[in-house]
Amino acid sequence: MQDRFQSYIQSEFPELLTTPFLIAISGGVDSVVLAHLCKSLPLNFSLVHCNFQLRGLESAKDAEFVKDLSISLGCDFFIKTFQTESIAEKSKSSIQLTARKLRYDWFQELIETTSYNYLLTAHHLNDNLETFLINLSRCTGLKGLTGIPQRNAYIRRPLLKFSKAELKEYAIKHNINWREDQSNASTKYLRNEIRHKIVPSLVELNSQFLENFESTLEKLKQTELLIEDYTASLHQSLVSEEVNRFNIDIEKLKTYPNPQAIIYQLLEGFGFTQWEDVYHLLDAQTGKILKSSSHQLVKDRNKLTVAPLSSEEIDPIIIEENDKVVHINNSQLEFQDRQKIEETKKQFAYFDKSKLKFPLSLRPIQNGDYFYPFGMKGKKKLSDFLKDEKISPVDKPSQLVLCNYNGDIIWVLNLRTDHRYKVEKNTQNILKIELKE
């Protein structure tokens, strides 16, 4: 096994041969064997251990074991203790999710503040199979069936080619001690139930099951790479990009076979889960919106627009008469008194100041808004006006309006002022407002 491990490191993780790294170690057989294998090459590493204080005295003994192990291996170690249960209670999250977040937040901090560039975890072939079966039950698509990645960001996983049985055999053969976490024997959690009930049954049915699974996993990864290449080609043909968003040409999409499969490949990284609703969006009315935890997908005429959920919504801003500059996120409004109208651009607005009463207010649009567009007769619903102006449904929620003291909309920013507040021939005092991005 040692020779296979060395060959695997040389071919897949050559960066570890010349760079110091960290090993996440629990004290269990997997991570302890990983540390011993790295020592045998030898590689330059230190150990990191999280004490989540979830198993009383046993957690303290785990930490002491890791400390002793680091001394025996002649390497440095980092140990951090967390008040996991109280943190989980405060954040109203599960113990498992809380521990995972605490662990990886600390790992990230170590990578950023020390000389170590990588962190190794002891995920192995059985972990990969368990993850595969969990994802299979959750309808995750092909990406979820390709298993745990060998690497992502600063994390490396050099034991994915080795089974749990191989790791235990190596430990026994080389008289390596480890700690047993009794909670791993419980079938309370789905992963443990798969580990103790389903996987043994599969191996019993076919003694070569794990080897065959590894071979299948490689084929799935190759298929995924092929699909990624095809998707990249489709992206060039079907997608147009704008700042912080992209648009999918629906008409062109429908000329390809399997448009639903294409939509899935283009959008599967944006957190959408209700795929039937996504597919129905192709033939929905303009303005229909679906949201994931991070993005929105909007039907806009002959295109689908993908954009992040807005995190910059503003509360109404009150503007007093003496205010000269008002800041709005990454832009600002500037107020100046003028005797005449100067150049006219969409970012400029001119008003008869005598018709205004302060304070003015700046706010996002609301349902039922209307105004009297300059150059038009009568009032118009703001929703209809924005539709006529071909403002994307993605942009409508962030559209701002400037209002008089009585609530009248006097300016739809960057688009149109209100006819009732226009500058007349006899206007003496003109207020110029400029929007600067």
Coordinates of C-alpha atoms in Angstrom, one line a residue:
M1 CA 0.0 0.0 0.0
Q2 CA 2.9 2.4 0.8
D3 CA 4.2 2.0 -2.8
R4 CA 0.7 2.7 -4.3
F5 CA 0.3 5.7 -2.0
Q6 CA 3.7 7.1 -3.1
S7 CA 2.9 6.6 -6.8
Y8 CA -0.5 8.2 -6.3
I9 CA 1.0 11.3 -4.6
Q10 CA 3.6 11.6 -7.4
S11 CA 1.1 11.4 -10.2
E12 CA -1.9 13.2 -8.7
F13 CA -0.5 15.5 -6.0
P14 CA 3.0 16.4 -6.9
E15 CA 2.6 19.8 -5.1
L16 CA 2.7 17.9 -1.8
L17 CA 6.2 16.7 -2.4
T18 CA 7.7 20.2 -2.1
T19 CA 5.2 22.2 0.0
P20 CA 4.3 22.0 3.7
F21 CA 0.7 21.0 4.3
L22 CA -1.8 20.2 7.1
I23 CA -3.5 16.9 7.8
A24 CA -7.0 17.0 9.3
I25 CA -6.9 14.3 12.0
S26 CA -9.6 13.0 14.2
G27 CA -7.7 10.1 15.8
G28 CA -9.6 7.5 13.9
V29 CA -7.8 4.9 11.8
D30 CA -8.3 6.7 8.4
S31 CA -6.6 9.9 9.3
V32 CA -3.9 8.2 11.5
V33 CA -2.9 6.0 8.7
L34 CA -2.8 9.0 6.3
A35 CA -0.4 10.7 8.7
H36 CA 1.9 7.6 8.9
L37 CA 1.9 7.2 5.2
C38 CA 2.9 10.8 4.7
K39 CA 5.7 10.4 7.3
S40 CA 7.0 7.3 5.5
L41 CA 7.7 9.2 2.2
P42 CA 8.7 11.5 4.0
L43 CA 6.6 14.7 3.5
N44 CA 6.5 18.0 5.4
F45 CA 3.2 18.3 7.3
S46 CA 1.5 19.2 10.6
L47 CA -1.6 17.9 12.2
V48 CA -4.8 19.8 12.9
H49 CA -7.5 18.5 15.2
C50 CA -11.0 19.8 16.2
N51 CA -12.3 19.1 19.6
F52 CA -16.0 19.6 19.3
Q53 CA -16.7 18.5 23.0
L54 CA -19.6 16.3 21.9
R55 CA -18.4 13.1 23.6
G56 CA -17.3 14.3 27.0
L57 CA -14.1 12.7 28.3
E58 CA -13.7 10.8 25.0
S59 CA -13.3 14.0 23.1
A60 CA -10.6 15.1 25.5
K61 CA -8.8 11.8 25.1
D62 CA -9.0 12.2 21.3
A63 CA -7.2 15.5 21.6
E64 CA -4.5 14.1 23.9
F65 CA -4.0 11.2 21.5
V66 CA -3.4 13.6 18.6
K67 CA -0.9 15.5 20.7
D68 CA 1.0 12.4 21.5
L69 CA 0.8 11.2 17.8
S70 CA 2.3 14.5 16.6
I71 CA 5.2 14.1 19.1
S72 CA 5.8 10.5 17.9
L73 CA 5.8 11.6 14.3
G74 CA 8.0 14.6 15.0
C75 CA 5.6 17.2 13.5
D76 CA 3.8 20.2 14.8
F77 CA 0.1 20.2 15.7
F78 CA -2.8 22.6 16.0
I79 CA -5.8 21.8 18.3
K80 CA -8.9 24.0 18.7
T81 CA -11.8 23.4 21.1
F82 CA -15.3 24.5 20.1
Q83 CA -18.5 25.1 22.2
T84 CA -20.3 23.2 19.4
E85 CA -23.7 22.6 21.2
S86 CA -24.2 26.1 22.3
I87 CA -23.1 27.5 18.9
A88 CA -25.6 25.2 17.2
E89 CA -28.4 26.2 19.6
K90 CA -27.7 29.9 19.0
S91 CA -27.6 29.5 15.2
K92 CA -30.6 27.1 15.2
S93 CA -28.6 24.7 13.1
S94 CA -27.9 20.9 13.5
I95 CA -24.9 19.7 15.4
Q96 CA -23.5 18.1 12.3
L97 CA -23.8 21.2 10.1
T98 CA -22.5 23.4 12.9
A99 CA -19.4 21.2 13.4
R100 CA -18.8 21.1 9.7
K101 CA -18.9 24.9 9.4
L102 CA -16.7 25.4 12.5
R103 CA -14.2 22.9 11.1
Y104 CA -13.8 24.3 7.7
D105 CA -13.9 27.9 8.8
W106 CA -10.9 27.2 11.0
F107 CA -9.1 25.2 8.3
Q108 CA -9.6 28.2 6.0
E109 CA -8.2 30.5 8.7
L110 CA -5.1 28.4 9.1
I111 CA -4.4 28.3 5.4
E112 CA -4.7 32.1 5.2
T113 CA -2.6 32.9 8.2
T114 CA 0.1 30.3 8.2
S115 CA 2.7 29.0 5.7
Y116 CA 0.7 25.9 4.8
N117 CA -0.9 25.9 1.4
Y118 CA -2.9 22.7 1.5
L119 CA -5.0 20.6 3.9
L120 CA -5.4 16.8 3.5
T121 CA -8.4 14.9 4.6
A122 CA -8.6 11.1 4.9
H123 CA -11.7 10.4 2.8
H124 CA -11.4 6.9 1.2
L125 CA -13.1 4.7 -1.3
N126 CA -15.8 3.6 1.1
D127 CA -16.6 7.3 1.9
N128 CA -16.9 7.8 -1.9
L129 CA -19.4 4.9 -2.2
E130 CA -21.5 6.2 0.7
T131 CA -21.6 9.7 -0.8
F132 CA -22.6 8.2 -4.2
L133 CA -25.5 6.3 -2.6
I134 CA -26.6 9.3 -0.6
N135 CA -26.6 11.5 -3.7
L136 CA -28.3 8.8 -5.7
S137 CA -31.2 9.0 -3.2
R138 CA -31.3 12.8 -3.5
C139 CA -31.7 13.0 -7.3
T140 CA -28.5 15.1 -7.7
G141 CA -27.8 14.4 -11.3
L142 CA -24.5 13.2 -12.8
K143 CA -22.3 15.6 -10.9
G144 CA -23.5 14.1 -7.6
L145 CA -22.7 10.6 -8.8
T146 CA -19.1 11.3 -9.6
G147 CA -18.1 11.1 -5.9
I148 CA -15.9 13.2 -3.7
P149 CA -13.4 15.2 -5.7
Q150 CA -9.7 14.5 -5.3
R151 CA -9.1 18.2 -4.9
N152 CA -11.0 21.5 -4.5
A153 CA -9.6 24.8 -3.4
Y154 CA -6.9 24.1 -0.8
I155 CA -8.1 20.6 0.1
R156 CA -6.5 17.4 -1.2
R157 CA -7.8 13.8 -0.7
P158 CA -5.1 11.3 -1.4
L159 CA -6.8 8.2 0.1
L160 CA -9.7 8.0 -2.4
K161 CA -8.2 5.0 -4.1
F162 CA -8.0 3.0 -0.9
S163 CA -10.7 1.1 0.9
K164 CA -11.4 1.1 4.6
A165 CA -10.3 -2.5 4.8
E166 CA -6.9 -1.6 3.3
L167 CA -6.4 1.2 5.7
K168 CA -7.2 -1.0 8.7
E169 CA -5.0 -3.8 7.4
Y170 CA -2.1 -1.3 7.0
A171 CA -2.6 -0.1 10.6
I172 CA -2.6 -3.6 12.0
K173 CA 0.4 -4.7 10.0
H174 CA 2.5 -1.7 11.2
N175 CA 1.2 -1.8 14.8
I176 CA -0.4 1.7 14.4
N177 CA -2.8 2.6 17.2
W178 CA -5.9 4.7 16.7
R179 CA -9.0 5.9 18.5
E180 CA -12.5 4.4 18.0
D181 CA -15.4 6.9 17.9
Q182 CA -18.3 4.8 19.2
S183 CA -20.8 7.2 17.6
N184 CA -19.7 5.9 14.2
A185 CA -21.4 2.6 15.1
S186 CA -24.8 4.3 15.5
T187 CA -27.3 4.0 12.6
K188 CA -28.9 7.3 13.7
Y189 CA -27.6 9.1 10.7
L190 CA -28.1 8.1 7.0
R191 CA -24.4 7.8 6.2
N192 CA -23.9 5.4 9.1
E193 CA -26.9 3.3 8.1
I194 CA -25.5 3.0 4.6
R195 CA -22.1 2.2 6.0
H196 CA -23.2 -0.6 8.3
K197 CA -26.2 -2.0 6.5
I198 CA -26.1 -1.3 2.7
V199 CA -22.4 -1.4 1.8
P200 CA -21.7 -4.8 3.6
S201 CA -24.7 -6.3 1.7
L202 CA -23.4 -5.1 -1.6
V203 CA -19.9 -6.4 -0.9
E204 CA -21.4 -9.7 0.2
L205 CA -23.3 -10.0 -3.1
N206 CA -20.1 -9.2 -5.1
S207 CA -16.7 -9.4 -3.5
Q208 CA -15.3 -7.1 -6.2
F209 CA -18.0 -4.5 -5.7
L210 CA -15.7 -1.8 -4.4
E211 CA -13.2 -2.3 -7.2
N212 CA -16.0 -2.3 -9.8
F213 CA -17.5 0.8 -8.2
E214 CA -14.2 2.6 -8.5
S215 CA -14.0 1.7 -12.2
T216 CA -17.5 2.9 -12.8
L217 CA -16.7 6.1 -11.0
E218 CA -13.9 6.8 -13.3
K219 CA -16.2 6.3 -16.3
L220 CA -18.7 8.6 -14.8
K221 CA -16.0 11.3 -14.3
Q222 CA -15.0 10.9 -17.9
T223 CA -18.6 11.3 -19.0
E224 CA -18.9 14.4 -16.9
L225 CA -15.9 15.9 -18.5
L226 CA -17.3 15.2 -22.0
I227 CA -20.6 16.8 -21.0
E228 CA -18.8 19.8 -19.6
D229 CA -17.0 20.3 -22.9
Y230 CA -20.3 20.0 -24.8
T231 CA -22.0 22.4 -22.4
A232 CA -19.1 24.9 -22.9
S233 CA -19.8 24.8 -26.6
L234 CA -23.5 25.3 -26.1
H235 CA -22.8 28.2 -23.8
Q236 CA -21.0 30.0 -26.6
S237 CA -24.0 29.5 -28.9
L238 CA -26.9 30.1 -26.6
V239 CA -25.7 32.4 -23.9
S240 CA -25.0 36.2 -24.0
E241 CA -23.4 37.7 -20.9
E242 CA -24.0 41.0 -19.2
V243 CA -22.7 42.5 -16.0
N244 CA -23.6 40.1 -13.2
R245 CA -26.0 38.1 -15.3
F246 CA -26.4 36.0 -18.4
N247 CA -29.2 35.4 -20.9
I248 CA -30.2 32.1 -22.6
D249 CA -31.8 32.5 -26.1
I250 CA -35.0 30.4 -25.9
E251 CA -35.7 30.3 -29.6
K252 CA -32.3 29.0 -30.4
L253 CA -32.3 26.6 -27.5
K254 CA -35.5 25.0 -28.9
T255 CA -33.7 24.2 -32.2
Y256 CA -31.5 21.7 -30.3
P257 CA -32.6 18.2 -29.3
N258 CA -33.2 17.7 -25.6
P259 CA -33.6 21.4 -24.6
Q260 CA -34.5 20.4 -21.0
A261 CA -31.3 18.5 -20.6
I262 CA -29.4 21.5 -21.9
I263 CA -31.1 23.9 -19.5
Y264 CA -30.2 21.5 -16.7
Q265 CA -26.5 21.6 -17.7
L266 CA -26.5 25.4 -18.1
L267 CA -28.2 26.1 -14.7
E268 CA -27.3 23.2 -12.4
G269 CA -24.7 25.2 -10.6
F270 CA -27.1 28.0 -9.5
G271 CA -28.9 26.1 -6.8
F272 CA -32.3 25.4 -8.6
T273 CA -34.0 22.3 -7.5
Q274 CA -37.5 22.4 -8.9
W275 CA -36.5 21.4 -12.4
E276 CA -40.0 20.8 -13.8
D277 CA -40.8 24.5 -12.9
V278 CA -37.6 25.5 -14.6
Y279 CA -38.5 23.6 -17.8
H280 CA -42.1 25.1 -17.8
L281 CA -40.5 28.6 -17.7
L282 CA -39.5 28.1 -21.4
D283 CA -43.1 28.6 -22.4
A284 CA -44.2 30.9 -19.5
Q285 CA -45.3 34.5 -19.8
T286 CA -42.8 37.3 -19.6
G287 CA -42.1 38.3 -16.0
K288 CA -42.4 34.8 -14.5
I289 CA -39.6 34.3 -11.9
L290 CA -38.1 31.3 -10.1
K291 CA -35.7 31.7 -7.2
S292 CA -33.0 29.5 -5.7
S293 CA -31.2 30.3 -2.5
S294 CA -28.7 32.4 -4.4
H295 CA -30.1 33.3 -7.9
Q296 CA -33.3 34.2 -9.8
L297 CA -34.3 32.9 -13.2
V298 CA -36.6 35.2 -15.1
K299 CA -38.6 34.7 -18.3
D300 CA -38.0 37.9 -20.3
R301 CA -39.7 37.7 -23.7
N302 CA -37.5 35.3 -25.8
K303 CA -34.8 34.8 -23.2
L304 CA -34.2 33.4 -19.8
T305 CA -32.1 35.7 -17.5
V306 CA -30.1 34.4 -14.6
A307 CA -29.0 36.9 -12.0
P308 CA -28.0 36.8 -8.4
L309 CA -30.6 37.7 -5.8
S310 CA -30.4 41.3 -4.9
S311 CA -28.6 42.0 -1.7
E312 CA -28.6 45.8 -2.2
E313 CA -32.3 46.7 -1.6
I314 CA -32.6 50.1 0.1
D315 CA -35.0 51.5 2.6
P316 CA -36.6 54.8 1.6
I317 CA -34.1 57.7 1.8
I318 CA -35.4 61.1 3.0
I319 CA -33.9 64.1 1.2
E320 CA -34.0 67.5 2.8
E321 CA -33.9 70.8 0.9
N322 CA -30.3 71.5 1.9
D323 CA -28.9 68.1 0.9
K324 CA -26.5 68.4 -1.9
V325 CA -25.4 64.8 -2.3
V326 CA -27.3 61.6 -1.4
H327 CA -25.5 58.2 -1.6
I328 CA -27.3 55.2 -3.0
N329 CA -25.3 51.9 -2.8
N330 CA -22.6 52.5 -5.4
S331 CA -24.0 55.7 -6.9
Q332 CA -25.2 59.1 -5.7
L333 CA -27.6 61.9 -6.5
E334 CA -26.3 65.4 -6.7
F335 CA -28.7 68.4 -6.3
Q336 CA -28.0 71.8 -7.8
D337 CA -30.0 75.0 -8.3
R338 CA -29.9 76.3 -11.9
Q339 CA -31.3 79.3 -13.8
K340 CA -31.8 77.3 -17.0
I341 CA -31.8 73.8 -18.5
E342 CA -28.4 72.7 -19.6
E343 CA -27.5 69.5 -21.4
T344 CA -30.2 66.8 -21.3
K345 CA -29.2 63.2 -20.7
K346 CA -31.0 60.3 -19.1
Q347 CA -29.0 60.8 -15.9
F348 CA -30.2 64.4 -15.5
A349 CA -33.6 65.6 -14.3
Y350 CA -34.8 69.2 -14.2
F351 CA -37.8 70.4 -12.1
D352 CA -39.7 73.5 -11.3
K353 CA -38.5 73.9 -7.7
S354 CA -41.6 75.9 -6.7
K355 CA -43.7 72.8 -7.4
L356 CA -41.7 70.7 -5.0
K357 CA -42.2 70.4 -1.3
F358 CA -39.4 68.9 0.9
P359 CA -38.5 66.4 2.2
L360 CA -38.4 64.3 -1.0
S361 CA -38.0 60.6 -0.7
L362 CA -36.2 58.0 -2.8
R363 CA -37.5 54.5 -2.8
P364 CA -37.9 51.2 -4.8
I365 CA -41.0 50.9 -6.9
Q366 CA -44.2 49.5 -5.3
N367 CA -47.2 47.7 -6.6
G368 CA -49.8 50.2 -7.9
D369 CA -47.3 53.0 -8.6
Y370 CA -48.2 55.4 -11.4
F371 CA -47.0 58.8 -12.7
Y372 CA -47.6 61.2 -15.5
P373 CA -44.6 60.6 -17.9
F374 CA -43.1 63.7 -19.5
G375 CA -44.0 63.9 -23.1
M376 CA -47.2 61.9 -22.7
K377 CA -50.8 62.7 -21.9
G378 CA -52.4 61.3 -18.8
K379 CA -51.1 59.0 -16.1
K380 CA -49.6 55.5 -16.6
K381 CA -49.0 52.6 -14.4
L382 CA -45.3 52.3 -13.6
S383 CA -45.4 48.6 -14.4
D384 CA -46.7 49.3 -17.9
F385 CA -44.2 52.1 -18.4
L386 CA -41.3 49.8 -17.5
K387 CA -42.6 47.1 -19.8
D388 CA -42.8 49.6 -22.7
E389 CA -39.3 50.7 -21.9
K390 CA -38.2 47.0 -22.2
I391 CA -36.8 47.0 -18.6
S392 CA -36.0 43.4 -17.7
P393 CA -38.1 41.9 -15.0
V394 CA -34.8 41.2 -13.3
D395 CA -34.2 45.0 -13.0
K396 CA -37.7 46.0 -12.0
P397 CA -37.4 45.3 -8.3
S398 CA -34.3 47.5 -8.1
Q399 CA -35.8 50.4 -10.0
L400 CA -35.8 53.5 -7.9
V401 CA -38.2 56.5 -8.0
L402 CA -37.9 60.0 -6.5
C403 CA -41.1 61.2 -4.9
N404 CA -42.4 64.6 -3.8
Y405 CA -43.5 65.2 -0.2
N406 CA -47.1 64.3 -1.1
G407 CA -46.0 60.9 -2.6
D408 CA -46.1 61.9 -6.3
I409 CA -43.4 60.2 -8.3
I410 CA -41.5 63.0 -9.9
W411 CA -38.7 60.9 -11.5
V412 CA -38.3 57.3 -12.5
L413 CA -34.5 57.4 -12.2
N414 CA -32.6 57.2 -15.4
L415 CA -35.8 56.9 -17.5
R416 CA -38.4 59.7 -17.3
T417 CA -39.6 62.6 -15.2
D418 CA -43.2 63.5 -14.3
H419 CA -45.0 65.9 -16.6
R420 CA -46.6 67.8 -13.7
Y421 CA -43.3 69.0 -12.4
K422 CA -41.7 70.1 -15.6
V423 CA -39.9 73.3 -16.1
E424 CA -42.2 76.0 -17.6
K425 CA -41.4 79.1 -19.6
N426 CA -42.0 81.2 -16.5
T427 CA -40.1 79.0 -14.1
Q428 CA -37.7 81.0 -11.9
N429 CA -36.0 78.4 -9.9
I430 CA -34.8 75.2 -11.5
L431 CA -33.6 72.1 -9.5
K432 CA -31.2 70.0 -11.4
I433 CA -30.7 66.4 -10.1
E434 CA -27.9 64.2 -11.5
L435 CA -27.4 60.5 -11.0
K436 CA -23.8 59.6 -10.9
E437 CA -22.9 55.9 -11.1

